[in-house]
Short mmCIF file of N, CA and C and ligand atoms in Angstrom, two decimals:
data_model
loop_
_atom_site.label_atom_id
_atom_site.label_comp_id
_atom_site.label_asym_id
_atom_site.label_seq_id
_atom_site.Cartn_x
_atom_site.Cartn_y
_atom_site.Cartn_z
N UNK A 1 22.38 22.18 142.51
CA UNK A 1 22.39 22.10 141.05
C UNK A 1 20.98 22.31 140.53
N UNK A 2 20.87 23.01 139.43
CA UNK A 2 19.54 23.22 138.86
C UNK A 2 19.01 21.89 138.31
N UNK A 3 17.70 21.91 138.03
CA UNK A 3 17.08 20.67 137.55
C UNK A 3 17.71 20.21 136.25
N UNK A 4 17.91 18.92 136.16
CA UNK A 4 18.48 18.38 134.93
C UNK A 4 17.37 18.04 133.95
N UNK A 5 17.63 18.28 132.71
CA UNK A 5 16.69 17.94 131.64
C UNK A 5 17.36 16.90 130.76
N UNK A 6 16.64 15.85 130.47
CA UNK A 6 17.20 14.84 129.55
C UNK A 6 16.80 15.22 128.13
N UNK A 7 17.73 15.08 127.21
CA UNK A 7 17.37 15.37 125.83
C UNK A 7 18.03 14.35 124.93
N UNK A 8 17.50 14.23 123.74
CA UNK A 8 18.10 13.33 122.77
C UNK A 8 18.41 14.12 121.51
N UNK A 9 19.42 13.70 120.81
CA UNK A 9 19.74 14.37 119.56
C UNK A 9 20.40 13.36 118.64
N UNK A 10 20.49 13.71 117.38
CA UNK A 10 21.04 12.81 116.38
C UNK A 10 22.49 13.19 116.08
N UNK A 11 23.32 12.19 115.87
CA UNK A 11 24.73 12.43 115.58
C UNK A 11 25.23 11.29 114.70
N UNK A 12 26.11 11.60 113.76
CA UNK A 12 26.66 10.57 112.90
C UNK A 12 27.55 9.64 113.74
N UNK A 13 27.52 8.33 113.42
CA UNK A 13 28.28 7.35 114.20
C UNK A 13 29.77 7.69 114.30
N UNK A 14 30.43 8.07 113.18
CA UNK A 14 31.87 8.38 113.30
C UNK A 14 32.15 9.54 114.25
N UNK A 15 31.24 10.54 114.24
CA UNK A 15 31.42 11.69 115.13
C UNK A 15 31.22 11.26 116.58
N UNK A 16 30.23 10.39 116.82
CA UNK A 16 29.99 9.89 118.17
C UNK A 16 31.20 9.09 118.66
N UNK A 17 31.77 8.28 117.79
CA UNK A 17 32.95 7.49 118.17
C UNK A 17 34.08 8.42 118.59
N UNK A 18 34.25 9.48 117.84
CA UNK A 18 35.32 10.41 118.17
C UNK A 18 35.05 11.13 119.50
N UNK A 19 33.77 11.45 119.72
CA UNK A 19 33.41 12.07 121.00
C UNK A 19 33.70 11.11 122.15
N UNK A 20 33.31 9.84 121.98
CA UNK A 20 33.55 8.84 123.04
C UNK A 20 35.04 8.71 123.32
N UNK A 21 35.86 8.78 122.27
CA UNK A 21 37.31 8.70 122.46
C UNK A 21 37.83 9.89 123.24
N UNK A 22 37.28 11.08 122.95
CA UNK A 22 37.68 12.28 123.69
C UNK A 22 37.32 12.15 125.16
N UNK A 23 36.09 11.67 125.42
CA UNK A 23 35.64 11.53 126.81
C UNK A 23 36.52 10.51 127.53
N UNK A 24 36.81 9.40 126.84
CA UNK A 24 37.62 8.34 127.47
C UNK A 24 39.02 8.84 127.80
N UNK A 25 39.56 9.72 126.96
CA UNK A 25 40.92 10.21 127.17
C UNK A 25 40.96 11.37 128.17
N UNK A 26 39.78 11.83 128.59
CA UNK A 26 39.74 12.99 129.49
C UNK A 26 39.57 12.53 130.93
N UNK A 27 39.52 13.48 131.83
CA UNK A 27 39.31 13.16 133.25
C UNK A 27 37.83 13.15 133.61
N UNK A 28 36.98 13.31 132.62
CA UNK A 28 35.55 13.36 132.92
C UNK A 28 35.03 11.96 133.22
N UNK A 29 34.05 11.92 134.15
CA UNK A 29 33.49 10.63 134.54
C UNK A 29 32.49 10.11 133.52
N UNK A 30 31.85 11.04 132.83
CA UNK A 30 30.85 10.59 131.88
C UNK A 30 30.66 11.61 130.76
N UNK A 31 29.98 11.16 129.75
CA UNK A 31 29.78 11.95 128.54
C UNK A 31 28.98 13.23 128.82
N UNK A 32 27.97 13.12 129.70
CA UNK A 32 27.12 14.29 129.97
C UNK A 32 27.94 15.43 130.55
N UNK A 33 28.81 15.11 131.51
CA UNK A 33 29.65 16.17 132.09
C UNK A 33 30.52 16.81 131.02
N UNK A 34 31.06 15.98 130.17
CA UNK A 34 31.94 16.47 129.11
C UNK A 34 31.19 17.42 128.18
N UNK A 35 30.00 17.02 127.79
CA UNK A 35 29.22 17.85 126.86
C UNK A 35 28.76 19.13 127.55
N UNK A 36 28.39 19.05 128.83
CA UNK A 36 28.00 20.28 129.54
C UNK A 36 29.15 21.28 129.55
N UNK A 37 30.38 20.80 129.77
CA UNK A 37 31.51 21.72 129.79
C UNK A 37 31.84 22.24 128.39
N UNK A 38 31.61 21.42 127.37
CA UNK A 38 31.79 21.93 125.99
C UNK A 38 30.84 23.09 125.75
N UNK A 39 29.59 22.93 126.21
CA UNK A 39 28.60 24.00 126.03
C UNK A 39 29.03 25.24 126.81
N UNK A 40 29.52 25.04 128.03
CA UNK A 40 29.96 26.20 128.82
C UNK A 40 31.12 26.93 128.13
N UNK A 41 32.04 26.15 127.55
CA UNK A 41 33.17 26.78 126.85
C UNK A 41 32.67 27.62 125.68
N UNK A 42 31.66 27.11 124.97
CA UNK A 42 31.11 27.87 123.86
C UNK A 42 30.39 29.12 124.36
N UNK A 43 29.75 29.01 125.52
CA UNK A 43 29.07 30.19 126.09
C UNK A 43 30.08 31.28 126.44
N UNK A 44 31.24 30.88 126.97
CA UNK A 44 32.27 31.86 127.30
C UNK A 44 32.67 32.62 126.04
N UNK A 45 32.83 31.90 124.94
CA UNK A 45 33.19 32.55 123.67
C UNK A 45 32.17 33.61 123.30
N UNK A 46 30.90 33.32 123.59
CA UNK A 46 29.84 34.24 123.17
C UNK A 46 29.63 35.37 124.17
N UNK A 47 30.26 35.24 125.33
CA UNK A 47 30.07 36.28 126.34
C UNK A 47 31.03 37.45 126.17
N UNK A 48 31.91 37.35 125.18
CA UNK A 48 32.77 38.48 124.91
C UNK A 48 31.89 39.68 124.61
N UNK A 49 32.21 40.78 125.24
CA UNK A 49 31.54 42.02 124.90
C UNK A 49 31.87 42.32 123.44
N UNK A 50 30.82 42.42 122.64
CA UNK A 50 31.02 42.57 121.19
C UNK A 50 31.88 43.78 120.86
N UNK A 51 31.86 44.79 121.73
CA UNK A 51 32.61 46.01 121.45
C UNK A 51 34.00 46.03 122.07
N UNK A 52 34.31 45.02 122.88
CA UNK A 52 35.61 45.00 123.53
C UNK A 52 36.70 44.77 122.49
N UNK A 53 37.83 45.45 122.68
CA UNK A 53 38.93 45.22 121.76
C UNK A 53 39.62 43.93 122.15
N UNK A 54 39.85 43.09 121.17
CA UNK A 54 40.45 41.78 121.43
C UNK A 54 41.62 41.55 120.49
N UNK A 55 42.50 40.70 120.95
CA UNK A 55 43.61 40.25 120.15
C UNK A 55 43.32 38.78 119.87
N UNK A 56 43.58 38.31 118.67
CA UNK A 56 43.23 36.93 118.40
C UNK A 56 44.07 36.30 117.32
N UNK A 57 43.91 35.00 117.22
CA UNK A 57 44.53 34.24 116.14
C UNK A 57 43.46 33.41 115.47
N UNK A 58 43.37 33.57 114.16
CA UNK A 58 42.48 32.72 113.37
C UNK A 58 43.35 31.64 112.75
N UNK A 59 42.97 30.39 112.92
CA UNK A 59 43.70 29.29 112.30
C UNK A 59 42.80 28.66 111.24
N UNK A 60 43.30 28.59 110.03
CA UNK A 60 42.55 28.00 108.93
C UNK A 60 43.29 26.78 108.40
N UNK A 61 42.57 25.75 108.05
CA UNK A 61 43.14 24.65 107.28
C UNK A 61 42.29 24.51 106.04
N UNK A 62 42.93 24.54 104.88
CA UNK A 62 42.14 24.49 103.65
C UNK A 62 42.88 23.77 102.54
N UNK A 63 42.11 23.33 101.59
CA UNK A 63 42.64 22.61 100.43
C UNK A 63 42.92 23.63 99.33
N UNK A 64 44.18 23.86 99.02
CA UNK A 64 44.48 24.94 98.08
C UNK A 64 44.16 24.55 96.63
N UNK A 65 43.77 23.27 96.41
CA UNK A 65 43.33 22.88 95.08
C UNK A 65 41.89 23.30 94.80
N UNK A 66 41.17 23.68 95.88
CA UNK A 66 39.80 24.16 95.65
C UNK A 66 39.85 25.42 94.80
N UNK A 67 38.97 25.47 93.85
CA UNK A 67 39.00 26.52 92.83
C UNK A 67 39.03 27.93 93.42
N UNK A 68 40.06 28.65 93.11
CA UNK A 68 40.19 30.07 93.48
C UNK A 68 40.08 30.33 94.99
N UNK A 69 40.22 29.26 95.78
CA UNK A 69 40.04 29.45 97.23
C UNK A 69 41.14 30.33 97.83
N UNK A 70 42.39 30.05 97.46
CA UNK A 70 43.50 30.85 98.03
C UNK A 70 43.29 32.33 97.73
N UNK A 71 42.93 32.64 96.48
CA UNK A 71 42.69 34.04 96.10
C UNK A 71 41.55 34.64 96.91
N UNK A 72 40.49 33.86 97.07
CA UNK A 72 39.34 34.37 97.80
C UNK A 72 39.71 34.67 99.26
N UNK A 73 40.42 33.73 99.90
CA UNK A 73 40.79 33.94 101.30
C UNK A 73 41.70 35.16 101.44
N UNK A 74 42.55 35.37 100.45
CA UNK A 74 43.42 36.55 100.44
C UNK A 74 42.58 37.83 100.30
N UNK A 75 41.59 37.78 99.40
CA UNK A 75 40.72 38.96 99.19
C UNK A 75 40.00 39.32 100.49
N UNK A 76 39.48 38.31 101.18
CA UNK A 76 38.75 38.57 102.43
C UNK A 76 39.68 39.25 103.44
N UNK A 77 40.93 38.77 103.49
CA UNK A 77 41.88 39.38 104.44
C UNK A 77 42.19 40.83 104.05
N UNK A 78 42.32 41.08 102.74
CA UNK A 78 42.57 42.46 102.30
C UNK A 78 41.37 43.36 102.62
N UNK A 79 40.17 42.81 102.47
CA UNK A 79 38.97 43.60 102.79
C UNK A 79 38.93 43.97 104.28
N UNK A 80 39.66 43.20 105.11
CA UNK A 80 39.66 43.45 106.55
C UNK A 80 41.07 43.81 107.02
N UNK A 81 41.80 44.53 106.19
CA UNK A 81 43.21 44.83 106.51
C UNK A 81 43.34 45.61 107.82
N UNK A 82 42.27 46.31 108.22
CA UNK A 82 42.33 47.05 109.48
C UNK A 82 42.31 46.11 110.69
N UNK A 83 41.94 44.84 110.47
CA UNK A 83 41.90 43.86 111.56
C UNK A 83 43.11 42.92 111.53
N UNK A 84 43.67 42.71 110.34
CA UNK A 84 44.72 41.69 110.17
C UNK A 84 46.09 42.29 110.44
N UNK A 85 46.80 41.70 111.41
CA UNK A 85 48.14 42.19 111.76
C UNK A 85 49.22 41.46 110.96
N UNK A 86 49.07 40.15 110.83
CA UNK A 86 50.08 39.35 110.15
C UNK A 86 49.50 37.98 109.84
N UNK A 87 50.04 37.36 108.82
CA UNK A 87 49.58 36.03 108.43
C UNK A 87 50.78 35.12 108.20
N UNK A 88 50.69 33.93 108.74
CA UNK A 88 51.73 32.93 108.49
C UNK A 88 51.10 31.77 107.73
N UNK A 89 51.70 31.41 106.64
CA UNK A 89 51.17 30.34 105.79
C UNK A 89 52.09 29.12 105.91
N UNK A 90 51.50 27.97 106.14
CA UNK A 90 52.26 26.73 106.24
C UNK A 90 51.72 25.74 105.21
N UNK A 91 52.57 25.17 104.38
CA UNK A 91 52.14 24.14 103.44
C UNK A 91 52.17 22.81 104.20
N UNK A 92 51.02 22.28 104.56
CA UNK A 92 50.97 21.10 105.41
C UNK A 92 51.37 19.84 104.67
N UNK A 93 50.86 19.71 103.46
CA UNK A 93 51.26 18.59 102.60
C UNK A 93 50.99 19.00 101.16
N UNK A 94 50.90 18.04 100.26
CA UNK A 94 50.75 18.38 98.84
C UNK A 94 49.44 19.12 98.56
N UNK A 95 48.45 18.93 99.44
CA UNK A 95 47.12 19.50 99.18
C UNK A 95 46.71 20.59 100.17
N UNK A 96 47.11 20.39 101.41
CA UNK A 96 46.55 21.23 102.47
C UNK A 96 47.46 22.36 102.90
N UNK A 97 46.83 23.49 103.16
CA UNK A 97 47.54 24.66 103.68
C UNK A 97 46.95 25.01 105.04
N UNK A 98 47.78 25.59 105.87
CA UNK A 98 47.30 26.17 107.13
C UNK A 98 47.70 27.63 107.13
N UNK A 99 46.82 28.46 107.68
CA UNK A 99 47.17 29.86 107.87
C UNK A 99 46.83 30.26 109.28
N UNK A 100 47.79 30.91 109.92
CA UNK A 100 47.57 31.49 111.23
C UNK A 100 47.55 33.00 111.03
N UNK A 101 46.39 33.59 111.29
CA UNK A 101 46.20 35.01 111.01
C UNK A 101 46.06 35.74 112.35
N UNK A 102 47.00 36.60 112.65
CA UNK A 102 46.90 37.40 113.88
C UNK A 102 46.00 38.59 113.62
N UNK A 103 45.04 38.79 114.51
CA UNK A 103 44.04 39.84 114.30
C UNK A 103 43.87 40.67 115.56
N UNK A 104 43.42 41.89 115.36
CA UNK A 104 43.14 42.77 116.48
C UNK A 104 41.99 43.67 116.10
N UNK A 105 40.99 43.76 116.99
CA UNK A 105 39.84 44.61 116.69
C UNK A 105 38.71 44.31 117.64
N UNK A 106 37.54 44.85 117.34
CA UNK A 106 36.39 44.56 118.18
C UNK A 106 36.05 43.09 118.08
N UNK A 107 35.69 42.48 119.22
CA UNK A 107 35.44 41.04 119.24
C UNK A 107 34.41 40.63 118.19
N UNK A 108 33.37 41.45 118.00
CA UNK A 108 32.32 41.11 117.05
C UNK A 108 32.87 41.11 115.61
N UNK A 109 33.78 42.04 115.32
CA UNK A 109 34.36 42.10 113.98
C UNK A 109 35.23 40.88 113.71
N UNK A 110 35.99 40.47 114.73
CA UNK A 110 36.86 39.30 114.57
C UNK A 110 36.01 38.05 114.33
N UNK A 111 34.89 37.96 115.05
CA UNK A 111 34.00 36.82 114.89
C UNK A 111 33.40 36.80 113.48
N UNK A 112 33.02 37.98 113.00
CA UNK A 112 32.47 38.06 111.64
C UNK A 112 33.51 37.65 110.60
N UNK A 113 34.76 38.06 110.85
CA UNK A 113 35.83 37.72 109.91
C UNK A 113 36.03 36.20 109.84
N UNK A 114 36.08 35.55 111.00
CA UNK A 114 36.30 34.09 110.96
C UNK A 114 35.09 33.39 110.34
N UNK A 115 33.89 33.93 110.57
CA UNK A 115 32.70 33.33 109.94
C UNK A 115 32.81 33.39 108.42
N UNK A 116 33.32 34.51 107.94
CA UNK A 116 33.45 34.69 106.49
C UNK A 116 34.53 33.78 105.91
N UNK A 117 35.61 33.59 106.67
CA UNK A 117 36.72 32.77 106.19
C UNK A 117 36.39 31.28 106.20
N UNK A 118 35.47 30.87 107.07
CA UNK A 118 35.20 29.44 107.18
C UNK A 118 34.11 28.96 106.23
N UNK A 119 33.41 29.91 105.59
CA UNK A 119 32.28 29.54 104.74
C UNK A 119 32.64 28.81 103.45
N UNK A 120 33.68 29.25 102.73
CA UNK A 120 33.89 28.67 101.39
C UNK A 120 34.18 27.17 101.42
N UNK A 121 33.72 26.51 100.39
CA UNK A 121 34.00 25.09 100.21
C UNK A 121 35.52 24.91 100.11
N UNK A 122 36.05 23.91 100.77
CA UNK A 122 37.49 23.69 100.74
C UNK A 122 38.17 24.14 102.02
N UNK A 123 37.49 24.99 102.80
CA UNK A 123 38.02 25.35 104.12
C UNK A 123 37.57 24.25 105.07
N UNK A 124 38.53 23.48 105.59
CA UNK A 124 38.19 22.30 106.39
C UNK A 124 38.01 22.65 107.87
N UNK A 125 38.69 23.70 108.28
CA UNK A 125 38.67 24.03 109.71
C UNK A 125 39.00 25.50 109.89
N UNK A 126 38.28 26.15 110.77
CA UNK A 126 38.59 27.54 111.08
C UNK A 126 38.27 27.78 112.54
N UNK A 127 39.24 28.30 113.27
CA UNK A 127 38.99 28.62 114.67
C UNK A 127 39.47 30.04 114.94
N UNK A 128 38.85 30.66 115.92
CA UNK A 128 39.29 31.97 116.40
C UNK A 128 39.57 31.83 117.88
N UNK A 129 40.78 32.14 118.26
CA UNK A 129 41.14 32.17 119.66
C UNK A 129 41.35 33.64 120.04
N UNK A 130 40.59 34.11 121.03
CA UNK A 130 40.67 35.52 121.39
C UNK A 130 41.23 35.70 122.79
N UNK A 131 41.93 36.78 122.96
CA UNK A 131 42.39 37.15 124.29
C UNK A 131 42.23 38.65 124.44
N UNK A 132 42.30 39.10 125.65
CA UNK A 132 42.19 40.53 125.92
C UNK A 132 43.45 41.23 125.46
N UNK A 133 43.33 42.51 125.11
CA UNK A 133 44.53 43.28 124.79
C UNK A 133 45.26 43.68 126.07
N UNK A 134 44.71 43.30 127.21
CA UNK A 134 45.40 43.51 128.47
C UNK A 134 44.98 44.76 129.21
N UNK A 135 44.26 45.65 128.52
CA UNK A 135 43.90 46.93 129.13
C UNK A 135 43.02 46.76 130.37
N UNK A 136 42.20 45.74 130.36
CA UNK A 136 41.24 45.58 131.46
C UNK A 136 41.61 44.41 132.38
N UNK A 137 42.84 43.95 132.28
CA UNK A 137 43.25 42.82 133.13
C UNK A 137 43.81 43.33 134.45
NI1 NI B 1 50.23 26.24 101.14
#
């Protein structure tokens, strides 16, 4: 194993509590191992060849009462119609909406699209899950 470096960082107490709960519910022996694997998972996401064609799903959770947010998110999808295959909208409760957006395109373009969708105030969560189109499997 390479040399270990100890580091310290700041985190809000509620977020730390949630992290501790995740670690406790997992098979990891300690928090450090858990965090190292979280970092590795993020590295895998970034190792996608930016030019590789990928298939993906963007999942958004947002508050549709936020001013003009629904319209804005729709505009962004129209601006990227060459990437968007289909969208499913779910009304989660009186306030919250979820959208699952199927996308296909260069990995870098898909990443840019999710970055743009997650920026506006009122978007509570945005994830991009990518997979290969199968050509190179
Ligand atoms: Ni809705």
